[in-house]
PDB file of C-alpha atoms in Angstrom:
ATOM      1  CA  UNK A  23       0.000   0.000   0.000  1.00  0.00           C
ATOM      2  CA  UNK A  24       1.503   3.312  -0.816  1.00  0.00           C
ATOM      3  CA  UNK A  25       2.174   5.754   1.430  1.00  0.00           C
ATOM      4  CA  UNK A  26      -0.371   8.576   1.895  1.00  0.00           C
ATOM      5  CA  UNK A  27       2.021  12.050   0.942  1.00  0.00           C
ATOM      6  CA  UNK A  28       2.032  15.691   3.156  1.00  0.00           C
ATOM      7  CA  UNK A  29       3.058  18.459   0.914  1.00  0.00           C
ATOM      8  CA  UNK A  30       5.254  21.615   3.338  1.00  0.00           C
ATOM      9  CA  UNK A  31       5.335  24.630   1.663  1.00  0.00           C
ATOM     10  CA  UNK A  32       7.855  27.852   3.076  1.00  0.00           C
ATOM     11  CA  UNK A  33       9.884  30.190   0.694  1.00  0.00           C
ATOM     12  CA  UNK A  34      12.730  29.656   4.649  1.00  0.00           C
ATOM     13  CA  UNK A  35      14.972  26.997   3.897  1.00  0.00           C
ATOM     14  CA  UNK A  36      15.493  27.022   7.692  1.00  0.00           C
ATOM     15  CA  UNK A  37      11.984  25.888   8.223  1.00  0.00           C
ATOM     16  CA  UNK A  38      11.580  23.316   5.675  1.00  0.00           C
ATOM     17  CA  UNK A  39      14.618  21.546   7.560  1.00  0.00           C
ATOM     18  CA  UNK A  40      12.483  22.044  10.774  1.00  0.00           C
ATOM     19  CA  UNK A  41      10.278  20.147   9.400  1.00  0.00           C
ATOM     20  CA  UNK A  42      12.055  17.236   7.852  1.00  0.00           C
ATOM     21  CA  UNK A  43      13.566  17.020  11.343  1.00  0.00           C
ATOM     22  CA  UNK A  44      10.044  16.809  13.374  1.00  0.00           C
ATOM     23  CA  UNK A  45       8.168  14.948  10.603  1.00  0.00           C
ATOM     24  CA  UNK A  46      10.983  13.217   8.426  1.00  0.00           C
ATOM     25  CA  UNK A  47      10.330   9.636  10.471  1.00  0.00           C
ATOM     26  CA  UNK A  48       6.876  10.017  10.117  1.00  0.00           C
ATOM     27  CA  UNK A  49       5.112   7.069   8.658  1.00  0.00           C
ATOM     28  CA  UNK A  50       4.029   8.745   5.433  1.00  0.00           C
ATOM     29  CA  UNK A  51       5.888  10.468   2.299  1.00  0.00           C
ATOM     30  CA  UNK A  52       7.187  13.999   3.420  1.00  0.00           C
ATOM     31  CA  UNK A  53       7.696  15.981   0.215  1.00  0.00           C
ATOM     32  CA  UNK A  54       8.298  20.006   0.339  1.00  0.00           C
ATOM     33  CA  UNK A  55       7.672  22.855  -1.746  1.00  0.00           C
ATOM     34  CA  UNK A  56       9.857  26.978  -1.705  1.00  0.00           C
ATOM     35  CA  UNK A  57       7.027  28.498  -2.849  1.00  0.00           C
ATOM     36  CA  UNK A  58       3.417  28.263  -3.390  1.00  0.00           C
ATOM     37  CA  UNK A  59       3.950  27.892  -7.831  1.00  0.00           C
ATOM     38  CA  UNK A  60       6.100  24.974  -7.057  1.00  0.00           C
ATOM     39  CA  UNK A  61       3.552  23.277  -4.725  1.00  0.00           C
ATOM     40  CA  UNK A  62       1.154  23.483  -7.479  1.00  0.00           C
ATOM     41  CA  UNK A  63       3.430  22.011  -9.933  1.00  0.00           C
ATOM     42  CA  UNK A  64       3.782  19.046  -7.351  1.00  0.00           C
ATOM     43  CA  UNK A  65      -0.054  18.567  -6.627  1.00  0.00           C
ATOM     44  CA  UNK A  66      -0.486  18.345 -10.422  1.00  0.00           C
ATOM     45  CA  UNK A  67       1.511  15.463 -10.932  1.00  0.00           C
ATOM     46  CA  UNK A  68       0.641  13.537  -7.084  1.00  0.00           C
ATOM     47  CA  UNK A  69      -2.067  12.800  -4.889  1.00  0.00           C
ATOM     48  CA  UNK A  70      -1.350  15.119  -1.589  1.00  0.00           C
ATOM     49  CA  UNK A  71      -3.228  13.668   1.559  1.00  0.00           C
ATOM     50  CA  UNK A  72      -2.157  17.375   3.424  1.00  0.00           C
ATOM     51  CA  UNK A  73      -0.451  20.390   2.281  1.00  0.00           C
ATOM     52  CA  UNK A  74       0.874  22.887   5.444  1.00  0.00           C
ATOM     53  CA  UNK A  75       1.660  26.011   3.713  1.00  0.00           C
ATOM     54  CA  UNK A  76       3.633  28.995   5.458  1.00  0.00           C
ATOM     55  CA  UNK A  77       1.421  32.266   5.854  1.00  0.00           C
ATOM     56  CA  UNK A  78       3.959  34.932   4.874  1.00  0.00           C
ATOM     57  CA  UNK A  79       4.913  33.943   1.146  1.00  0.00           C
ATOM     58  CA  UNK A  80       6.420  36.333  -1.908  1.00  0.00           C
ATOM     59  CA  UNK A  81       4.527  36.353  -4.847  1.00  0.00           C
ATOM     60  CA  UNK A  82       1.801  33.280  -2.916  1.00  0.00           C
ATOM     61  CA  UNK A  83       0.780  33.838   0.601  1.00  0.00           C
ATOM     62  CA  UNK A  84      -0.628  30.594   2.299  1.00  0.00           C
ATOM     63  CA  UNK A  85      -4.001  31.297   2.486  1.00  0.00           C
ATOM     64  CA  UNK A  86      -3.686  32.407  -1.416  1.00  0.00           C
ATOM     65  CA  UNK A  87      -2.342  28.933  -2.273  1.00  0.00           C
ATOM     66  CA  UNK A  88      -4.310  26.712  -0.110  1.00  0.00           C
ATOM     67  CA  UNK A  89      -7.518  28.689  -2.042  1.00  0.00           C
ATOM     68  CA  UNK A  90      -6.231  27.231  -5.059  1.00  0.00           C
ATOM     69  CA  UNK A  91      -5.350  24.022  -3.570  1.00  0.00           C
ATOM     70  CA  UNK A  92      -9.391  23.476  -2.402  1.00  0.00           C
ATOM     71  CA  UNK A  93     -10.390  24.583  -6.744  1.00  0.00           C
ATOM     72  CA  UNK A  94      -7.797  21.566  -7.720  1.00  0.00           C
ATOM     73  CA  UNK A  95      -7.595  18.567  -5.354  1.00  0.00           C
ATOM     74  CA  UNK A  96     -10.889  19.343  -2.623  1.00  0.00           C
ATOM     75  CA  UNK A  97     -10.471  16.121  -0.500  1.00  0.00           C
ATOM     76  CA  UNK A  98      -6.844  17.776   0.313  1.00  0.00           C
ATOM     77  CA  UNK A  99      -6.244  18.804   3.590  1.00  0.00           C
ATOM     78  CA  UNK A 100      -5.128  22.546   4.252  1.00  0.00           C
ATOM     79  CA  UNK A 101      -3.158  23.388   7.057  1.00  0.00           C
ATOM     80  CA  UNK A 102      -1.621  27.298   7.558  1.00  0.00           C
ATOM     81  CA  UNK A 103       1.553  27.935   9.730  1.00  0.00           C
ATOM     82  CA  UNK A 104       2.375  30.697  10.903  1.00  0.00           C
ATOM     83  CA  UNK A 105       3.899  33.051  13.808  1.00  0.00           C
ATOM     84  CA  UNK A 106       2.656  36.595  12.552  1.00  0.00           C
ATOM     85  CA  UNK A 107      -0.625  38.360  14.320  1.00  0.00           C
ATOM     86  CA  UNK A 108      -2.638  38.360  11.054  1.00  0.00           C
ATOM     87  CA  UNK A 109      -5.051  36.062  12.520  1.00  0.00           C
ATOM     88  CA  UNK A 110      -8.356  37.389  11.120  1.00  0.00           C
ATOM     89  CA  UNK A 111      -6.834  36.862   7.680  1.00  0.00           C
ATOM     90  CA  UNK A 112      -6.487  33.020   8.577  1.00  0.00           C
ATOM     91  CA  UNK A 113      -9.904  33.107  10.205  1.00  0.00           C
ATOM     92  CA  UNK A 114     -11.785  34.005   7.259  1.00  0.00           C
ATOM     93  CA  UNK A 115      -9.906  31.555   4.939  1.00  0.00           C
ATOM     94  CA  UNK A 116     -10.809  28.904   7.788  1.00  0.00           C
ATOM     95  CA  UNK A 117     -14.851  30.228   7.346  1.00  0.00           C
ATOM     96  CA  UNK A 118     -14.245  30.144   3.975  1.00  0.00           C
ATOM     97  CA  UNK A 119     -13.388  26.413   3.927  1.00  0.00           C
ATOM     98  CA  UNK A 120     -10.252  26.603   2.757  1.00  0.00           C
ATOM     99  CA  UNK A 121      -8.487  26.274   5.932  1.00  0.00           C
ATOM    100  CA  UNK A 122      -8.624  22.770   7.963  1.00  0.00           C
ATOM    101  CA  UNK A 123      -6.444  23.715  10.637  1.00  0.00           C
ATOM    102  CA  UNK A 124      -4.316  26.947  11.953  1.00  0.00           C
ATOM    103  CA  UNK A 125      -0.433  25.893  13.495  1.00  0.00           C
ATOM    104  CA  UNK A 126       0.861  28.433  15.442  1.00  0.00           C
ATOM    105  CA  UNK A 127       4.766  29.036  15.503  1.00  0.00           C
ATOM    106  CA  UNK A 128       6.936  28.459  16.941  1.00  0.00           C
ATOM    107  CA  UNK A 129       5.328  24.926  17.392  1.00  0.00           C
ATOM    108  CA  UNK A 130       5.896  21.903  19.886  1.00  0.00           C
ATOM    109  CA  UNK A 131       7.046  18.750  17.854  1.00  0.00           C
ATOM    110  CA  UNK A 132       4.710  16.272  19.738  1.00  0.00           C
ATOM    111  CA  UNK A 133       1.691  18.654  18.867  1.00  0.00           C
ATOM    112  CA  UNK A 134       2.697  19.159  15.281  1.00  0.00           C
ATOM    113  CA  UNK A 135       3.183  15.463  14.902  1.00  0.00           C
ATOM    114  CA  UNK A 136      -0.178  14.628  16.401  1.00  0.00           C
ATOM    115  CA  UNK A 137      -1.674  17.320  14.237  1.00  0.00           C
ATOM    116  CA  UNK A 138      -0.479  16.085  10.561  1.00  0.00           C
ATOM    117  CA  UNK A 139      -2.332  12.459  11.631  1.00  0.00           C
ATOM    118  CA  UNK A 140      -5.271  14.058  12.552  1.00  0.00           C
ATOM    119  CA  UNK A 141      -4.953  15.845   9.120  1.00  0.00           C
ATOM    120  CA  UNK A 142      -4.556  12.326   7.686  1.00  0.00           C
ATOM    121  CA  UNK A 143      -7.359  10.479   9.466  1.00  0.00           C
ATOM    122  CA  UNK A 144      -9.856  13.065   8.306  1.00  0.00           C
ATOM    123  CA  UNK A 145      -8.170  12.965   4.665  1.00  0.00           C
ATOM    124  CA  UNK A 146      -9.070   8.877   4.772  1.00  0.00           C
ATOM    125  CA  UNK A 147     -12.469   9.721   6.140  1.00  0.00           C
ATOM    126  CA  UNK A 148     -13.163  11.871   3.648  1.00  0.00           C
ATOM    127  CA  UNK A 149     -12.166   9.368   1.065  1.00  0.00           C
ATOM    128  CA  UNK A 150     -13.975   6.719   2.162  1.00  0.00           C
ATOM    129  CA  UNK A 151     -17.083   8.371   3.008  1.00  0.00           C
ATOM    130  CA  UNK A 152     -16.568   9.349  -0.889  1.00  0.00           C
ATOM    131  CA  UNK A 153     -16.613   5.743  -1.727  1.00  0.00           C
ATOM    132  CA  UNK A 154     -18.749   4.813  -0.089  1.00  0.00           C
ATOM    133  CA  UNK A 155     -21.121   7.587  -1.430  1.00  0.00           C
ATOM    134  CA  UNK A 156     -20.232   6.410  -4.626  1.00  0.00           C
ATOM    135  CA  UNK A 157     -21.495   2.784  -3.545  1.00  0.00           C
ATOM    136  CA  UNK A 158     -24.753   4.174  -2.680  1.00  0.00           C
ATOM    137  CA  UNK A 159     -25.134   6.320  -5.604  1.00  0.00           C
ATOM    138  CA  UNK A 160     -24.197   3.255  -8.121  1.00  0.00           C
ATOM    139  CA  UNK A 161     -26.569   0.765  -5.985  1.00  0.00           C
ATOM    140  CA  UNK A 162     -29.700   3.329  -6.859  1.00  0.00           C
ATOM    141  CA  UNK A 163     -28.807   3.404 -10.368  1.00  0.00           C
ATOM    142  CA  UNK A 164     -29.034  -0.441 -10.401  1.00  0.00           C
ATOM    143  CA  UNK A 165     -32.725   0.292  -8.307  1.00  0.00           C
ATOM    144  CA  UNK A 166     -33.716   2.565 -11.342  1.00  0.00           C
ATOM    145  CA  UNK A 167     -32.654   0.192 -13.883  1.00  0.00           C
ATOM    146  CA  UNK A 168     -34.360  -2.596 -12.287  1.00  0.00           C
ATOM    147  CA  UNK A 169     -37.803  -0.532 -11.939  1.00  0.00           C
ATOM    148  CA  UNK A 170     -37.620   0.605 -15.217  1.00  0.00           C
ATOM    149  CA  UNK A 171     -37.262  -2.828 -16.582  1.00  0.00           C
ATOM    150  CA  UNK A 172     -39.462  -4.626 -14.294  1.00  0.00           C
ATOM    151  CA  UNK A 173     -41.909  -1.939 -15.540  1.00  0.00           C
ATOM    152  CA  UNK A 174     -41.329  -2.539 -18.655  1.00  0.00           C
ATOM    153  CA  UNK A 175     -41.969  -6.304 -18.607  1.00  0.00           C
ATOM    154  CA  UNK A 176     -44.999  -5.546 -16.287  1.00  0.00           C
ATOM    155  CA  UNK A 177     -46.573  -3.662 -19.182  1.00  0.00           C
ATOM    156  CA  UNK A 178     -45.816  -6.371 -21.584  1.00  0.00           C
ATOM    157  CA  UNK A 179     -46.941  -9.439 -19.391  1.00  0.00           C
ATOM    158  CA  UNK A 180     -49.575  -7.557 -17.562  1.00  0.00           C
ATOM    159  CA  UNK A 181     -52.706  -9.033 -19.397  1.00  0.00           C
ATOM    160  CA  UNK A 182     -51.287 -12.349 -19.196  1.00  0.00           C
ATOM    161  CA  UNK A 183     -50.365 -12.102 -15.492  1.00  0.00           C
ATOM    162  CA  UNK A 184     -54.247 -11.056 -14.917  1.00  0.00           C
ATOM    163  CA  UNK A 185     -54.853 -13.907 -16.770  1.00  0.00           C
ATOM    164  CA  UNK A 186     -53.038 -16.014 -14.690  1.00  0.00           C
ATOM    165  CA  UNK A 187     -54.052 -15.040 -11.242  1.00  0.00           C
ATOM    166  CA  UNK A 188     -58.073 -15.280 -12.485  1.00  0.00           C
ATOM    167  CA  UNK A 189     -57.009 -18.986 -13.380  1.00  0.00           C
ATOM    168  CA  UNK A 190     -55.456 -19.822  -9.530  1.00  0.00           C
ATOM    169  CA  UNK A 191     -58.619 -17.740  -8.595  1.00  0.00           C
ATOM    170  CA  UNK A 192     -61.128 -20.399  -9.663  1.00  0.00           C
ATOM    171  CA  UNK A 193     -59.064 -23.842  -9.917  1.00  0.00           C
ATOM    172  CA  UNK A 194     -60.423 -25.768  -6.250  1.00  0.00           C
ATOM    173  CA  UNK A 195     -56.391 -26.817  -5.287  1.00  0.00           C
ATOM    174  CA  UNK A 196     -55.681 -23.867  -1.995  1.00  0.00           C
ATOM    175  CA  UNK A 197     -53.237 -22.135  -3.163  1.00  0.00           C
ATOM    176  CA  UNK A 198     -50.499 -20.190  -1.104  1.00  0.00           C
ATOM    177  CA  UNK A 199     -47.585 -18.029  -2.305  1.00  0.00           C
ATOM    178  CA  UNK A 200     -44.859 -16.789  -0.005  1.00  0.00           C
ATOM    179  CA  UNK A 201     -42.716 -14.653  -1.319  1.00  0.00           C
ATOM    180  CA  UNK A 202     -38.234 -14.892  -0.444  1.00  0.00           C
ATOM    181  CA  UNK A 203     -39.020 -12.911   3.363  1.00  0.00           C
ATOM    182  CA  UNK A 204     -41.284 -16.144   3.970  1.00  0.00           C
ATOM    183  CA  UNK A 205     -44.238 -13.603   3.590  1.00  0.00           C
ATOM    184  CA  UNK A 206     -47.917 -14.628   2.357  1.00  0.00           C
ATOM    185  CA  UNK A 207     -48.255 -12.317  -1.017  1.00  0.00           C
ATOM    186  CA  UNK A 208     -50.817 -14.350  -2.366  1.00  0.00           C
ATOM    187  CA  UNK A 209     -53.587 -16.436  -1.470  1.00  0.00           C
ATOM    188  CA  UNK A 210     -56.551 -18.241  -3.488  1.00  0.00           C
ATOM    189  CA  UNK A 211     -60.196 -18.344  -3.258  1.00  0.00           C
ATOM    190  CA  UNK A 212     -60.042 -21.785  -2.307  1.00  0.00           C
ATOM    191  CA  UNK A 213     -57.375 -21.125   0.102  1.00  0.00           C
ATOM    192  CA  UNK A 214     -59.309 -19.028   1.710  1.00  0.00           C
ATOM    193  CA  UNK A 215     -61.744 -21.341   3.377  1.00  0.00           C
ATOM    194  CA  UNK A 216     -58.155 -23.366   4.942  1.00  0.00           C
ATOM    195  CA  UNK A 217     -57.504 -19.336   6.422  1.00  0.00           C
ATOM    196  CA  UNK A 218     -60.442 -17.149   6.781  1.00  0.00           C
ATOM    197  CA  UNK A 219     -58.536 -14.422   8.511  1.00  0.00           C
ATOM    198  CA  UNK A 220     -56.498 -13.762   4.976  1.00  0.00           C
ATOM    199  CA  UNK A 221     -59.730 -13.134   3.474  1.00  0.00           C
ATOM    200  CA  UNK A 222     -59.338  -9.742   3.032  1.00  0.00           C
ATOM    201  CA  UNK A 223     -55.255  -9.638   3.517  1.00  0.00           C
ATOM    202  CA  UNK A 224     -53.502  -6.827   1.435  1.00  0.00           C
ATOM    203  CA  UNK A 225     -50.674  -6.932   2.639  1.00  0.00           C
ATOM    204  CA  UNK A 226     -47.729  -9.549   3.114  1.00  0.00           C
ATOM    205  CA  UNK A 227     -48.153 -11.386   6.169  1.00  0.00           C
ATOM    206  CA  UNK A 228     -45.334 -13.686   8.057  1.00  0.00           C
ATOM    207  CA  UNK A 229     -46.605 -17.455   7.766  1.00  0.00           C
ATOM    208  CA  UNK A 230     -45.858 -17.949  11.225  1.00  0.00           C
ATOM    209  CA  UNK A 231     -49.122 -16.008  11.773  1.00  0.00           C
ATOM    210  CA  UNK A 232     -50.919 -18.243   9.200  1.00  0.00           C
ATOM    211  CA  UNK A 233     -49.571 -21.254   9.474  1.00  0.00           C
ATOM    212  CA  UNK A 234     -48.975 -24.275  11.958  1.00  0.00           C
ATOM    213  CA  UNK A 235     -45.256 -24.690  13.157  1.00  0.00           C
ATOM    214  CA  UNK A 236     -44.385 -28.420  11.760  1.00  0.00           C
ATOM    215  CA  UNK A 237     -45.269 -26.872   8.555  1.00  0.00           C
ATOM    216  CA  UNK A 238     -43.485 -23.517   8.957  1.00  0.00           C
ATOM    217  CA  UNK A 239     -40.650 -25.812  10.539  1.00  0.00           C
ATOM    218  CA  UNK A 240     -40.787 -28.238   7.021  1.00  0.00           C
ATOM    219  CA  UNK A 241     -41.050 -24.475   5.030  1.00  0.00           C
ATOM    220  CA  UNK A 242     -37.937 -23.637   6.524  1.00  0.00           C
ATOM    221  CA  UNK A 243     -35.688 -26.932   6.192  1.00  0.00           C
ATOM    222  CA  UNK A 244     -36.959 -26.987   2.581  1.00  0.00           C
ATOM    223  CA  UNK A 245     -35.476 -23.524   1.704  1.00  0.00           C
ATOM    224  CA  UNK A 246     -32.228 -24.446   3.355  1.00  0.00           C
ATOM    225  CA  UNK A 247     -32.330 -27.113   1.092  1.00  0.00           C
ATOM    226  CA  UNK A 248     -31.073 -27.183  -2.460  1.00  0.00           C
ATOM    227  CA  UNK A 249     -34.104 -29.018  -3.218  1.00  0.00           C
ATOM    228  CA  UNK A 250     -36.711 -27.700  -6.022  1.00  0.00           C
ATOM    229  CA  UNK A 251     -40.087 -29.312  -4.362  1.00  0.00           C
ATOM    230  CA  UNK A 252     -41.017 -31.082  -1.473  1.00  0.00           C
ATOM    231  CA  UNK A 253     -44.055 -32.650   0.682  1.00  0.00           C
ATOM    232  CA  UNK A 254     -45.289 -32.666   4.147  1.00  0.00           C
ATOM    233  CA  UNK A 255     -48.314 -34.299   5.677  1.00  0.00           C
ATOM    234  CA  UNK A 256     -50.692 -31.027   7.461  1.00  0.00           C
ATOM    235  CA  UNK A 257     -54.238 -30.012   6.881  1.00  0.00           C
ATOM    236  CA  UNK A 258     -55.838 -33.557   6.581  1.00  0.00           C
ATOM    237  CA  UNK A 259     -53.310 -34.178   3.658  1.00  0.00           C
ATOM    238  CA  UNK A 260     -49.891 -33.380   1.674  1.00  0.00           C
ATOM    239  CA  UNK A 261     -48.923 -30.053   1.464  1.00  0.00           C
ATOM    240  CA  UNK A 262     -46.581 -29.789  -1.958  1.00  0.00           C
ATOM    241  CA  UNK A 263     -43.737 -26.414  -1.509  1.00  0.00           C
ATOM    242  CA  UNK A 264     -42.399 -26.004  -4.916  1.00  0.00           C
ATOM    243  CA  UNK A 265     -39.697 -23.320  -5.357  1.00  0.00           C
ATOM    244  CA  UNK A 266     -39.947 -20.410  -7.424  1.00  0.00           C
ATOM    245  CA  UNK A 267     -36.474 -18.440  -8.763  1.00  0.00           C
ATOM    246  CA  UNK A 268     -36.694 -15.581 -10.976  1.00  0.00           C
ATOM    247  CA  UNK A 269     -33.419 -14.573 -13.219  1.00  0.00           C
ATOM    248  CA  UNK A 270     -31.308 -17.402 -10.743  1.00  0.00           C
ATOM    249  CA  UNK A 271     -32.301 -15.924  -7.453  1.00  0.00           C
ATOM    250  CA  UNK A 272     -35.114 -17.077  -5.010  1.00  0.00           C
ATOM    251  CA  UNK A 273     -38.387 -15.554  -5.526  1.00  0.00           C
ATOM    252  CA  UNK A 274     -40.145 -17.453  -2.851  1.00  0.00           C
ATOM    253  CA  UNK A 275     -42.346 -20.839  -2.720  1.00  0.00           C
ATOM    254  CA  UNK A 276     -45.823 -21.754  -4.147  1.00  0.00           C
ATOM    255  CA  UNK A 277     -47.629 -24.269  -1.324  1.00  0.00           C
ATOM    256  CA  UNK A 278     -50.430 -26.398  -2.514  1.00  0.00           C
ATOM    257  CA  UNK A 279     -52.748 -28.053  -0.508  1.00  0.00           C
ATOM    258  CA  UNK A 280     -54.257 -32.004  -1.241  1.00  0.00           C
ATOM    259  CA  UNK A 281     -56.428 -32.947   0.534  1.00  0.00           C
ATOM    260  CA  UNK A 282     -58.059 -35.877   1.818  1.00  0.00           C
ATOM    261  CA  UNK A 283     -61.605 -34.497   1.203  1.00  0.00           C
ATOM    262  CA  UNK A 284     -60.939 -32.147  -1.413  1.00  0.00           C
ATOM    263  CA  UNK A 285     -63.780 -32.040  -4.313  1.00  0.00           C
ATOM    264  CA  UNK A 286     -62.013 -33.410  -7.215  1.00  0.00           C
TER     265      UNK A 286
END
C-alpha cells in the first residue's frame, strides 16, 4: 500500500529543515515545496493527503495557495503555519473552507506530529465516506434500472399475469404463495376457506401467523435445502412447496394443498 504524501510549503529553507527534522520519520511520504507555484506544480503530478503552507509567502501567501489548492484537489487537507498576528486573515480563509487547521509558531514537535495524523485520518475519512457515497449512488442506479425494466416487462406481461391469477382464482387446489421474506403475497379463493382471517389480507403477512409450526418448521428446512419441491403431511393431507427463482435468485415458494376431502 503506498504511502499517503504531506506536501510543506515555506519560501525559509530554515523551516523546511524544521520540518524534515520533526516529521521526516513520520510514517508517510514527506515531500516540500519553496514556494506556493512549485507546490502546485507538485499537486499536479501527485495525490497530496495534506499540504501545510507557510502564511507569509512572496509572490503566494498561504491562504492564497491553499484557495487554489481546495479549486484543484478538494479532498486535500489545508493546514496554515504561521507566527505573525494576522489572525483574522487566517480566520476568514478557515470560514471560507479553505483552511482545515491553523499551526501556530513556533510549534511543539509532539503537537505538530499529532496534528499532521489528525490531518490524515480526516483525509481517509473523507475518502472513504466518498466511496462509499459512490457505492450508494451506483446501488440506486441499479434500483432505477431494475424498476424501469421490471416496468417494462410488467406492461408487456400484464394481461397475461391477470390472466393467470383469475385462473389460480377459480381452480379448487388452496393455493399459497410466499414470497423470499417467507411472507404470504398471495392467497386463493379456495385457500381461503383453509384461512379465513387472509380473506381480506392486502398486505404480506409472516406465515408464522398463518400457518402451523411443523409446517413452517418443514417451510424452513426446505429452503435451506437445495431441493426444487417437497411434501409434508398437514391439513388432513400433503402439502406440496415447490420453489420459485426468478433470473437465478429465489423468488419465494408456491404451497399447494391435497387434501383428503378435497372435491375433485
Amino acid at each position: 500500500m503506498a504511502l499517503q504524501k504531506v506536501l510543506c510549503v515555506d519560501d525559509e529553507e530554515l523551516l523546511l529543515k524544521s520540518l524534515k527534522r520533526v516529521l521526516g520519520r513520520e510514517p508517510y511520504e514527506l515531500i516540500t515545496a519553496n514556494d506556493g507555484y512549485e507546490a502546485l506544480e507538485i499537486l499536479s503530478k501527485n495525490e497530496i493527503a495534506v499540504v501545510v503552507a507557510d502564511q507569509r509567502m512572496p509572490r503566494m501567501t498561504g491562504t492564497e495557495l491553499l484557495e487554489k489548492v481546495r479549486q484543484r484537489s478538494k479532498d486535500t487537507v489545508r493546514v496554515i503555519l504561521s507566527g505573525y498576528a494576522d489572525l483574522e486573515v487566517m480566520m476568514d480563509s478557515i470560514n471560507r473552507g479553505n483552511v482545515y487547521m491553523y499551526i501556530k509558531k513556533p510549534w511543539n514537535d509532539d503537537r505538530l506530529r499529532a496534528q499532521i495524523r489528525q490531518c490524515l485520518v480526516h483525509y481517509e475519512t473523507t475518502k472513504q465516506n466518498e466511496t462509499l457515497v459512490e457505492h450508494l449512488h451506483f446501488q440506486q442506479s441499479e434500483i432505477e434500472k431494475s424498476h424501469s425494466w421490471m416496468a417494462e416487462k410488467h406492461g408487456k406481461l400484464g394481461p397475461y399475469i391477470q390472466l393467470l391469477v383469475q385462473g389460480l382464482q377459480v381452480i379448487p387446489l388452496p393455493v399459497l404463495f410466499l414470497d423470499h421474506q417467507c411472507k404470504v403475497v398471495f392467497i386463493n379463493n379456495a385457500a381461503k376457506d383453509l384461512f379465513p382471517s387472509l380473506d381480506d389480507v392486502t398486505d404480506p403477512v409472516k406465515m408464522e401467523e398463518v400457518l402451523i409450526q411443523d409446517l413452517t418448521s418443514g417451510i424452513d428446512q426446505f429452503l435451506e435445502s437445495p431441493d426444487k419441491e417437497a411434501e409434508i403431511s398437514g391439513f388432513n393431507g400433503i402439502v406440496k412447496i415447490q420453489r420459485v427463482e426468478y433470473e437465478g435468485f429465489s423468488a419465494g415458494c408456491v404451497l399447494s394443498f391435497f387434501l383428503e376431502d378435497q372435491p375433485s
